[in-house]
Coordinates of C-alpha atoms in Angstrom, one line a residue:
M109 CA 0.0 0.0 0.0
A110 CA 1.2 3.5 -0.7
E111 CA 2.4 5.6 2.1
T112 CA -0.4 7.4 4.0
Q113 CA -0.6 10.3 6.5
N114 CA -0.6 7.9 9.5
Q115 CA 2.7 6.4 8.4
N116 CA 4.4 9.8 9.0
T117 CA 3.9 9.3 12.8
A118 CA 5.0 5.7 13.0
P119 CA 8.2 6.0 15.2
E120 CA 9.4 2.5 14.3
Q121 CA 9.7 3.4 10.6
D122 CA 13.1 4.5 9.4
L123 CA 12.8 8.0 8.1
N124 CA 15.8 7.5 5.8
Q125 CA 14.2 4.5 4.3
L126 CA 11.0 6.4 3.6
L127 CA 13.0 9.2 1.9
K128 CA 14.8 6.6 -0.2
V129 CA 11.5 5.0 -1.3
R130 CA 10.3 8.4 -2.5
R131 CA 13.4 8.9 -4.6
E132 CA 13.0 5.4 -6.0
K133 CA 9.5 6.2 -7.0
L134 CA 10.7 9.3 -8.8
A135 CA 13.4 7.3 -10.6
V136 CA 10.8 4.7 -11.8
L137 CA 8.5 7.5 -13.1
Q138 CA 11.4 9.1 -14.9
E139 CA 12.4 5.8 -16.5
N140 CA 8.9 5.3 -17.7
G141 CA 8.7 8.8 -19.3
K142 CA 6.5 10.2 -16.6
D143 CA 8.9 12.7 -14.9
P144 CA 6.6 15.2 -13.1
F145 CA 9.3 17.8 -13.2
R146 CA 9.1 18.0 -17.0
I147 CA 5.5 19.4 -16.7
T148 CA 5.6 23.1 -17.3
K149 CA 2.0 24.2 -16.7
F150 CA -1.4 23.0 -15.7
D151 CA -4.7 24.9 -16.3
V152 CA -6.7 25.4 -13.1
T153 CA -10.3 26.4 -13.5
H154 CA -11.5 26.4 -9.8
H155 CA -10.2 26.4 -6.2
S156 CA -11.5 24.5 -3.2
A157 CA -13.5 27.1 -1.4
E158 CA -15.0 28.4 -4.6
I159 CA -16.3 25.0 -5.4
K160 CA -17.8 24.5 -2.0
E161 CA -19.4 27.9 -1.9
N162 CA -20.9 27.5 -5.4
F163 CA -21.9 23.8 -5.2
E164 CA -25.4 24.3 -6.5
Q165 CA -24.2 25.9 -9.7
L166 CA -21.2 23.5 -10.1
E167 CA -22.8 20.2 -9.2
G168 CA -22.3 17.7 -12.1
K169 CA -20.0 20.1 -13.9
Q170 CA -16.4 19.5 -14.8
V171 CA -13.7 21.4 -12.9
T172 CA -10.0 21.3 -12.7
V173 CA -8.1 21.9 -9.4
A174 CA -4.5 21.5 -8.4
G175 CA -2.8 21.3 -5.0
R176 CA -0.9 19.2 -2.5
V177 CA -2.1 15.8 -1.4
M178 CA -2.6 16.1 2.4
S179 CA -4.1 12.6 3.0
K180 CA -4.9 9.5 1.0
R181 CA -7.1 6.5 1.6
V182 CA -6.7 3.5 -0.8
M183 CA -9.5 1.0 -0.9
G184 CA -8.9 -1.5 -3.7
K185 CA -10.5 -0.2 -6.9
A186 CA -11.3 3.2 -5.5
S187 CA -9.6 5.7 -3.3
F188 CA -10.1 9.1 -1.7
C189 CA -7.5 11.9 -1.4
N190 CA -7.6 15.3 0.1
V191 CA -6.0 18.1 -1.9
Q192 CA -5.0 21.5 -0.5
D193 CA -4.8 24.7 -2.4
I194 CA -4.6 28.4 -1.4
Q195 CA -8.2 28.5 -0.4
G196 CA -8.4 25.3 1.7
N197 CA -9.0 21.6 1.1
I198 CA -11.3 19.5 -1.1
Q199 CA -11.8 15.8 -1.3
S200 CA -11.4 13.8 -4.6
Y201 CA -12.9 10.4 -5.3
V202 CA -10.5 8.5 -7.5
A203 CA -11.7 5.2 -9.1
R204 CA -9.9 2.8 -11.3
D205 CA -12.8 2.5 -13.7
S206 CA -13.0 6.3 -14.1
I207 CA -9.3 7.2 -14.7
G208 CA -8.0 3.9 -16.2
E209 CA -6.0 1.0 -14.9
E210 CA -2.5 2.3 -15.5
P211 CA -3.2 5.8 -14.2
Y212 CA -4.8 4.3 -11.1
A213 CA -1.8 2.1 -10.4
D214 CA 0.3 5.2 -10.6
F215 CA -2.0 7.1 -8.3
K216 CA -1.8 4.4 -5.6
K217 CA 1.9 5.1 -5.4
Y218 CA 1.6 8.8 -4.9
D219 CA 2.6 10.1 -1.5
V220 CA 1.3 12.7 1.0
G221 CA 3.0 15.9 0.0
D222 CA 2.9 15.3 -3.8
I223 CA 1.3 18.0 -5.9
V224 CA -1.4 16.8 -8.3
G225 CA -3.9 18.2 -10.8
I226 CA -7.4 16.7 -10.8
K227 CA -10.0 17.1 -13.5
G228 CA -13.5 15.7 -12.8
E229 CA -17.1 16.4 -11.9
V230 CA -18.4 18.0 -8.7
F231 CA -20.6 15.8 -6.6
K232 CA -21.6 15.2 -3.0
T233 CA -20.8 11.9 -1.2
K234 CA -23.3 9.8 0.7
T235 CA -21.9 11.5 3.9
G236 CA -22.6 14.9 2.4
E237 CA -19.0 16.0 1.6
I238 CA -18.6 18.1 -1.5
S239 CA -16.0 16.3 -3.6
I240 CA -14.6 15.9 -7.1
H241 CA -15.1 12.6 -9.0
A242 CA -11.8 12.4 -10.8
A243 CA -11.6 11.7 -14.5
E244 CA -7.9 12.5 -14.7
V245 CA -5.2 12.8 -12.1
T246 CA -1.8 14.3 -13.1
L247 CA 1.3 14.2 -10.9
L248 CA 2.7 17.8 -11.2
S249 CA 5.5 17.6 -8.6
K250 CA 7.0 14.8 -6.5
S251 CA 7.6 15.6 -2.8
L252 CA 10.9 14.0 -1.7
Q253 CA 10.5 15.0 1.9
I254 CA 8.1 13.8 4.6
L255 CA 5.5 16.4 5.9
P256 CA 5.0 16.5 9.6
E257 CA 1.5 15.6 10.7
K258 CA 0.9 18.4 13.2
F259 CA 3.6 20.9 12.4
H260 CA 2.1 23.7 14.5
G261 CA 2.1 21.5 17.5
L262 CA 5.8 21.1 17.5
T263 CA 7.4 22.4 20.7
N264 CA 10.3 23.7 18.7
T265 CA 8.5 26.7 17.1
D266 CA 11.9 27.9 15.9
I267 CA 11.5 25.4 13.0
R268 CA 8.2 27.1 12.0
Y269 CA 10.0 30.4 11.4
R270 CA 13.0 28.8 9.6
Q271 CA 10.8 26.6 7.4
R272 CA 7.9 29.0 6.8
Y273 CA 7.0 27.0 3.6
T274 CA 6.2 24.0 5.7
D275 CA 4.4 26.1 8.3
L276 CA 2.1 27.5 5.6
I277 CA 1.3 24.0 4.3
M278 CA 0.5 22.6 7.7
N279 CA -1.2 25.5 9.5
A280 CA -4.2 27.2 7.9
E281 CA -4.2 30.0 10.5
V282 CA -0.7 31.0 9.4
K283 CA -1.7 31.2 5.8
K284 CA -4.7 33.2 6.8
T285 CA -2.5 35.7 8.7
F286 CA -0.3 36.4 5.7
I287 CA -3.3 36.7 3.3
L288 CA -4.7 39.3 5.7
R289 CA -1.3 41.1 5.8
S290 CA -1.4 41.5 2.1
K291 CA -5.0 42.8 2.3
I292 CA -4.1 45.2 5.0
I293 CA -1.3 46.8 2.9
S294 CA -3.5 46.9 -0.1
A295 CA -6.2 48.7 1.9
I296 CA -3.7 51.2 3.2
R297 CA -2.7 51.9 -0.4
R298 CA -6.3 52.3 -1.5
Y299 CA -7.0 54.8 1.2
L300 CA -4.0 56.9 0.6
D301 CA -4.4 56.8 -3.2
G302 CA -8.0 58.0 -2.6
Q303 CA -6.7 60.9 -0.6
G304 CA -4.5 62.1 -3.4
F305 CA -1.2 60.6 -2.1
M306 CA 1.5 59.5 -4.5
E307 CA 3.5 56.3 -3.8
V308 CA 7.3 56.7 -4.3
E309 CA 10.5 54.8 -3.7
T310 CA 13.6 56.2 -2.0
P311 CA 17.2 54.8 -1.5
M312 CA 17.9 51.9 0.9
L313 CA 21.7 52.4 0.7
V314 CA 22.5 55.9 2.1
A315 CA 25.6 57.8 3.2
N316 CA 23.8 59.2 6.2
A317 CA 21.1 57.1 7.9
G318 CA 18.9 59.7 9.6
G319 CA 15.3 60.3 10.4
A320 CA 15.1 58.1 13.5
A321 CA 16.9 57.2 16.7
A322 CA 18.5 53.9 15.8
R323 CA 21.9 52.3 15.1
P324 CA 22.3 51.5 11.4
F325 CA 23.8 48.5 9.6
E326 CA 26.9 49.5 7.7
T327 CA 28.4 48.0 4.6
H328 CA 30.9 48.9 1.9
F329 CA 30.1 49.9 -1.7
N330 CA 33.0 48.4 -3.7
A331 CA 32.3 50.3 -7.0
L332 CA 32.7 53.7 -5.4
D333 CA 35.0 52.5 -2.5
E334 CA 32.7 54.1 0.0
D335 CA 31.2 53.0 3.2
V336 CA 27.4 53.2 3.2
K337 CA 24.5 52.4 5.6
L338 CA 21.2 50.7 5.3
R339 CA 18.4 53.2 5.9
I340 CA 16.8 53.4 9.3
S341 CA 13.9 55.6 8.2
L342 CA 12.2 57.0 5.1
E343 CA 11.9 60.5 6.3
L344 CA 14.7 62.7 4.9
Y345 CA 14.3 61.7 1.3
L346 CA 10.5 62.0 1.4
K347 CA 10.8 65.5 2.8
R348 CA 13.1 66.3 -0.1
L349 CA 10.2 65.4 -2.4
I350 CA 7.9 67.8 -0.5
V351 CA 10.5 70.5 -1.2
G352 CA 10.4 69.5 -4.9
G353 CA 6.6 70.1 -5.0
L354 CA 5.2 66.6 -4.7
E355 CA 2.6 67.7 -2.1
R356 CA 1.4 64.3 -0.8
V357 CA 3.8 61.4 -0.9
Y358 CA 4.1 58.0 0.9
E359 CA 6.4 55.0 0.8
I360 CA 5.9 51.5 2.2
G361 CA 9.2 49.7 2.5
R362 CA 11.8 47.9 4.5
V363 CA 14.0 49.7 6.9
F364 CA 16.9 48.3 8.9
R365 CA 17.9 48.9 12.5
N366 CA 20.9 47.3 14.2
E367 CA 19.0 46.4 17.4
G368 CA 17.8 43.4 19.4
L369 CA 15.1 40.8 18.7
D370 CA 12.0 40.5 20.7
T371 CA 8.2 40.0 20.3
R372 CA 7.9 43.4 18.8
H373 CA 11.2 44.1 17.1
N374 CA 13.0 42.6 14.1
P375 CA 16.1 44.3 12.6
E376 CA 14.4 44.6 9.3
F377 CA 10.8 45.6 9.3
T378 CA 8.2 47.3 7.1
L379 CA 7.6 51.0 7.7
M380 CA 5.2 53.4 6.0
E381 CA 5.9 57.1 6.1
L382 CA 3.8 59.8 4.5
Y383 CA 4.1 63.6 4.2
Q384 CA 1.5 66.1 3.3
A385 CA 2.2 69.7 2.6
Y386 CA 0.1 72.5 4.1
T387 CA -1.1 70.5 7.1
D388 CA 0.2 69.9 10.7
Y389 CA 0.2 67.1 13.3
H390 CA -3.5 67.6 13.9
G391 CA -4.1 66.8 10.3
M392 CA -2.0 63.7 10.8
M393 CA -4.1 62.6 13.7
D394 CA -7.3 62.9 11.7
L395 CA -5.6 60.9 8.8
T396 CA -4.4 58.2 11.3
E397 CA -7.9 57.8 12.8
N398 CA -9.6 57.6 9.5
L399 CA -7.0 55.2 8.0
Y400 CA -7.2 52.7 10.9
R401 CA -11.0 52.7 10.7
Y402 CA -10.9 52.3 7.0
V403 CA -8.4 49.4 7.0
A404 CA -10.2 47.5 9.8
K405 CA -13.6 47.9 8.2
E406 CA -12.2 46.8 4.7
V407 CA -10.2 43.8 5.9
L408 CA -12.1 42.6 9.0
G409 CA -15.5 44.0 8.4
T410 CA -15.6 45.7 11.8
T411 CA -14.0 48.6 13.7
S412 CA -14.0 46.6 16.9
I413 CA -10.9 44.4 17.2
T414 CA -9.7 41.9 19.8
Y415 CA -6.1 41.3 20.7
N416 CA -5.0 38.8 23.3
G417 CA -8.6 38.8 24.6
I418 CA -8.7 42.6 24.9
E419 CA -11.3 44.5 22.8
M420 CA -10.2 47.8 21.2
D421 CA -12.7 50.1 19.6
L422 CA -11.5 52.0 16.5
G423 CA -15.0 53.3 15.9
K424 CA -14.9 55.8 18.8
P425 CA -12.9 59.1 18.7
F426 CA -9.3 58.4 19.7
E427 CA -8.2 59.9 23.0
R428 CA -5.8 62.8 22.7
I429 CA -3.5 63.7 25.7
T430 CA -0.3 65.6 26.1
M431 CA 2.8 63.8 27.3
V432 CA 3.0 66.1 30.4
D433 CA -0.7 65.4 31.3
A434 CA -0.2 61.6 30.7
V435 CA 2.8 61.6 33.1
K436 CA 0.8 63.7 35.6
K437 CA -2.2 61.3 35.3
Y438 CA -0.3 58.0 35.7
A439 CA 2.9 58.9 37.6
G440 CA 1.6 61.8 39.7
V441 CA 4.5 64.1 38.6
D442 CA 3.7 67.4 37.0
F443 CA 6.5 68.5 34.7
N444 CA 4.8 71.9 34.3
G445 CA 6.1 72.6 37.9
I446 CA 9.6 71.4 37.0
S447 CA 11.8 74.2 35.7
S448 CA 15.3 72.8 35.5
D449 CA 17.3 69.7 34.5
E450 CA 18.3 69.4 38.2
E451 CA 14.7 69.3 39.4
A452 CA 13.9 66.7 36.8
K453 CA 16.8 64.5 37.9
K454 CA 15.8 64.8 41.5
A455 CA 12.2 63.7 40.6
A456 CA 13.7 60.7 38.7
K457 CA 15.8 59.7 41.7
E458 CA 12.8 59.9 43.9
H459 CA 10.9 57.6 41.5
K460 CA 13.9 55.2 41.0
I461 CA 14.1 56.0 37.3
E462 CA 17.5 55.5 35.9
F463 CA 19.0 58.2 33.7
E464 CA 22.3 59.3 32.3
E465 CA 24.1 62.5 33.3
R466 CA 23.7 64.0 29.9
H467 CA 19.9 63.7 30.1
K468 CA 17.9 66.9 30.3
K469 CA 14.5 67.7 31.6
G470 CA 12.8 66.6 28.3
D471 CA 14.7 63.3 28.2
I472 CA 13.6 62.5 31.8
L473 CA 10.0 63.4 31.1
N474 CA 10.2 60.7 28.3
L475 CA 11.7 58.2 30.8
F476 CA 8.8 58.8 33.1
F477 CA 6.4 58.3 30.2
E478 CA 8.0 55.0 29.2
E479 CA 8.0 53.8 32.8
Y480 CA 4.6 54.9 34.0
V481 CA 2.3 55.6 31.1
E482 CA 2.8 53.3 28.0
E483 CA 1.3 50.2 29.5
H484 CA -2.0 52.0 30.2
L485 CA -2.5 53.1 26.6
V486 CA -4.6 50.2 25.5
Q487 CA -7.4 52.0 23.6
P488 CA -6.4 54.1 20.6
T489 CA -4.6 57.1 22.1
F490 CA -2.6 60.1 20.7
V491 CA 0.1 61.3 23.0
M492 CA 1.0 64.8 22.0
D493 CA 3.5 67.5 22.5
H494 CA 6.8 65.8 23.2
P495 CA 9.9 67.6 24.6
V496 CA 12.2 69.2 22.1
E497 CA 15.2 67.2 23.4
I498 CA 13.8 63.9 21.9
S499 CA 12.4 65.4 18.7
P500 CA 15.2 66.7 16.5
L501 CA 13.1 67.0 13.3
T502 CA 9.9 68.5 14.7
K503 CA 8.5 72.0 14.7
K504 CA 8.4 73.7 18.2
K505 CA 5.1 74.8 19.7
P506 CA 5.0 78.6 19.2
E507 CA 3.6 79.2 22.6
N508 CA 6.0 76.8 24.4
P509 CA 9.3 76.2 22.6
D510 CA 10.4 73.5 25.2
Y511 CA 7.9 71.2 23.4
V512 CA 7.2 70.3 19.8
E513 CA 4.1 69.5 17.7
R514 CA 4.5 65.8 17.7
F515 CA 2.4 62.8 18.6
E516 CA 2.8 59.1 19.1
F517 CA -0.2 56.8 18.5
F518 CA -0.6 54.0 21.0
M519 CA -2.8 50.9 21.1
N520 CA -2.4 47.9 23.4
G521 CA 0.4 49.7 25.2
W522 CA 2.5 49.8 22.0
E523 CA 3.7 52.7 19.9
M524 CA 1.9 52.3 16.6
A525 CA 2.9 55.5 14.8
N526 CA 5.0 58.7 15.2
A527 CA 4.0 62.0 13.7
Y528 CA 5.2 65.6 13.5
S529 CA 4.5 69.1 12.3
E530 CA 7.7 68.9 10.3
L531 CA 10.5 71.3 11.1
N532 CA 11.0 73.4 8.0
D533 CA 13.3 76.1 9.4
P534 CA 16.8 75.3 8.1
I535 CA 18.6 77.4 10.7
D536 CA 16.7 75.7 13.6
Q537 CA 17.3 72.3 11.9
R538 CA 21.1 72.9 11.8
E539 CA 21.1 73.7 15.5
R540 CA 19.1 70.5 16.2
F541 CA 21.6 68.5 14.2
A542 CA 24.5 70.1 16.1
A543 CA 22.8 69.0 19.4
Q544 CA 22.5 65.5 18.0
E545 CA 26.2 65.5 17.1
E546 CA 27.0 66.5 20.7
A547 CA 24.7 63.6 22.0
F548 CA 26.6 61.2 19.7
A549 CA 29.9 62.4 21.0
A550 CA 28.6 61.9 24.5
G551 CA 27.8 58.3 23.8
D552 CA 24.4 58.2 22.2
E553 CA 24.9 55.7 19.3
E554 CA 21.4 56.3 18.1
A555 CA 21.8 60.1 17.6
N556 CA 21.3 61.6 14.1
H557 CA 24.2 63.1 12.1
T558 CA 24.1 66.3 10.2
D559 CA 22.8 65.9 6.6
E560 CA 24.1 68.8 4.6
D561 CA 22.1 68.0 1.5
F562 CA 18.9 67.8 3.5
L563 CA 19.7 71.2 5.0
N564 CA 20.3 72.5 1.5
A565 CA 16.8 71.2 0.5
L566 CA 15.3 73.1 3.5
E567 CA 17.1 76.2 2.5
I568 CA 15.4 75.9 -1.0
G569 CA 12.2 76.0 1.0
M570 CA 9.8 73.4 2.4
P571 CA 6.1 74.3 3.0
P572 CA 4.4 73.7 6.4
T573 CA 4.1 69.9 6.4
G574 CA 2.6 67.1 8.4
G575 CA 4.4 63.7 8.4
I576 CA 3.9 60.3 10.0
G577 CA 5.6 56.9 10.2
F578 CA 3.5 53.7 10.8
G579 CA 4.9 50.4 11.9
I580 CA 3.1 48.1 9.4
D581 CA 4.1 44.9 11.2
R582 CA 2.7 46.0 14.6
M583 CA -0.5 47.0 12.8
V584 CA -0.8 43.6 11.2
M585 CA -0.1 42.0 14.6
L586 CA -3.1 43.8 16.2
L587 CA -5.5 43.2 13.3
T588 CA -4.6 39.5 13.1
D589 CA -4.3 38.9 16.9
S590 CA -0.7 37.6 16.4
P591 CA 1.4 37.3 19.6
A592 CA 4.8 38.1 18.1
I593 CA 6.3 40.1 15.2
R594 CA 7.8 36.9 13.8
D595 CA 4.2 35.6 13.3
V596 CA 3.5 38.4 10.8
L597 CA 6.9 38.3 8.9
L598 CA 7.1 35.6 6.4
F599 CA 10.9 35.2 6.9
P600 CA 11.9 36.7 10.2
T601 CA 15.6 37.2 11.1
M602 CA 17.0 34.1 12.7
K603 CA 20.4 33.1 14.0
T604 CA 22.3 31.0 11.6
L605 CA 21.8 27.3 12.2
G606 CA 24.7 25.9 14.2
K607 CA 25.3 29.2 16.0
E608 CA 22.2 29.2 18.2
N609 CA 24.1 28.4 21.4
Q610 CA 27.1 30.6 20.7

């Protein structure tokens, strides 16, 4: 009898022998002129879910499907097999008298994991299962490996991420997550395109990796004999396009940050940034609120989402609170009453918040925020008006220049987006870059460096502009109820095999 799904779990069987048998089967097929790898195409007319959803129209009609054999039951002159395609699974009834004696003999030797094409009529079995009565079965690809039976149940989830192709085969929920990810990004594009934004592309290899507080990856460009960096942000090039007169631009692309791995961080991740001339950070708040509602409604059909058992409502107006008020609310410390760096450091010591000697009042306000506030921001919340010390590319508040027109968008205690009224004063920007250079010299490896070409662009003149950066991966995590960023990246960063314990 041909190998069946149950044989995959039989511990007494020698795996190497099973693999050898598969290769022997392939060799026989090739010797008999039936090499599946010589087949170049197969015309598919329907998919599994489509057939099941339209059974009344398709009953008794001929369809052609293709997919992977996930199980097989051979019963003398007739057999059943279950074929999986992108939409799900469908059963096929394969009888010797329907497909012919020689093709049936071949079919009995097919293995779980093989890819087949089936042509036949749609019908319903006596037990009520919608199936295909095969008239032709074509082997399209021979699987030379053994599929695990319950891949998602493996305790070593590391293998799931390393062999995502197997994970996608064995786990329908994983496939669903990545289909939803694609739909989320498509919905974002539809929304922005409908708002008059233009999608653009900017360089990944840059001389100066600016626009965010992060350590870059560095490499060497042989042709020019120059050291270059992988971008950490999309910001500075997109702003150049605003200077050039492209009033609404966005980019969705990979950025790279030389930092650690955890449930919310991967060194390469998908960022979306957009910039709109003649608006400010309030305009960016409105856009963010409308975009999130639109995407949730389009992809999930609801503005109420649940993550890890917690319901979040995107339908209600998002809360808006200043960073100072948030720290006052959750930490009981009013930074409006703190007038110097020394007073801020004293408050930090009293609350056992660690800081560095170079930190100023604004830095310490942010440390209080991270320690006391973030975890409470579960429902959609805009935290506004950050200190100038941590916002080197943001326009100051005219009535209070210690703070800037910036917000961070939070859900589930996570930062989901970061937005500014963009700094367009080239003189102020040069001073901010100088402060960042001092911070770098004092040991801040994530500080920005002066970008002379960007300063030149600002001197040409940039209109008042609102800008925002969205973490696409975290958005997908929330909308798909995925526990870790690795669950929404098809191929997350992994340590090279053999070096895991080094």
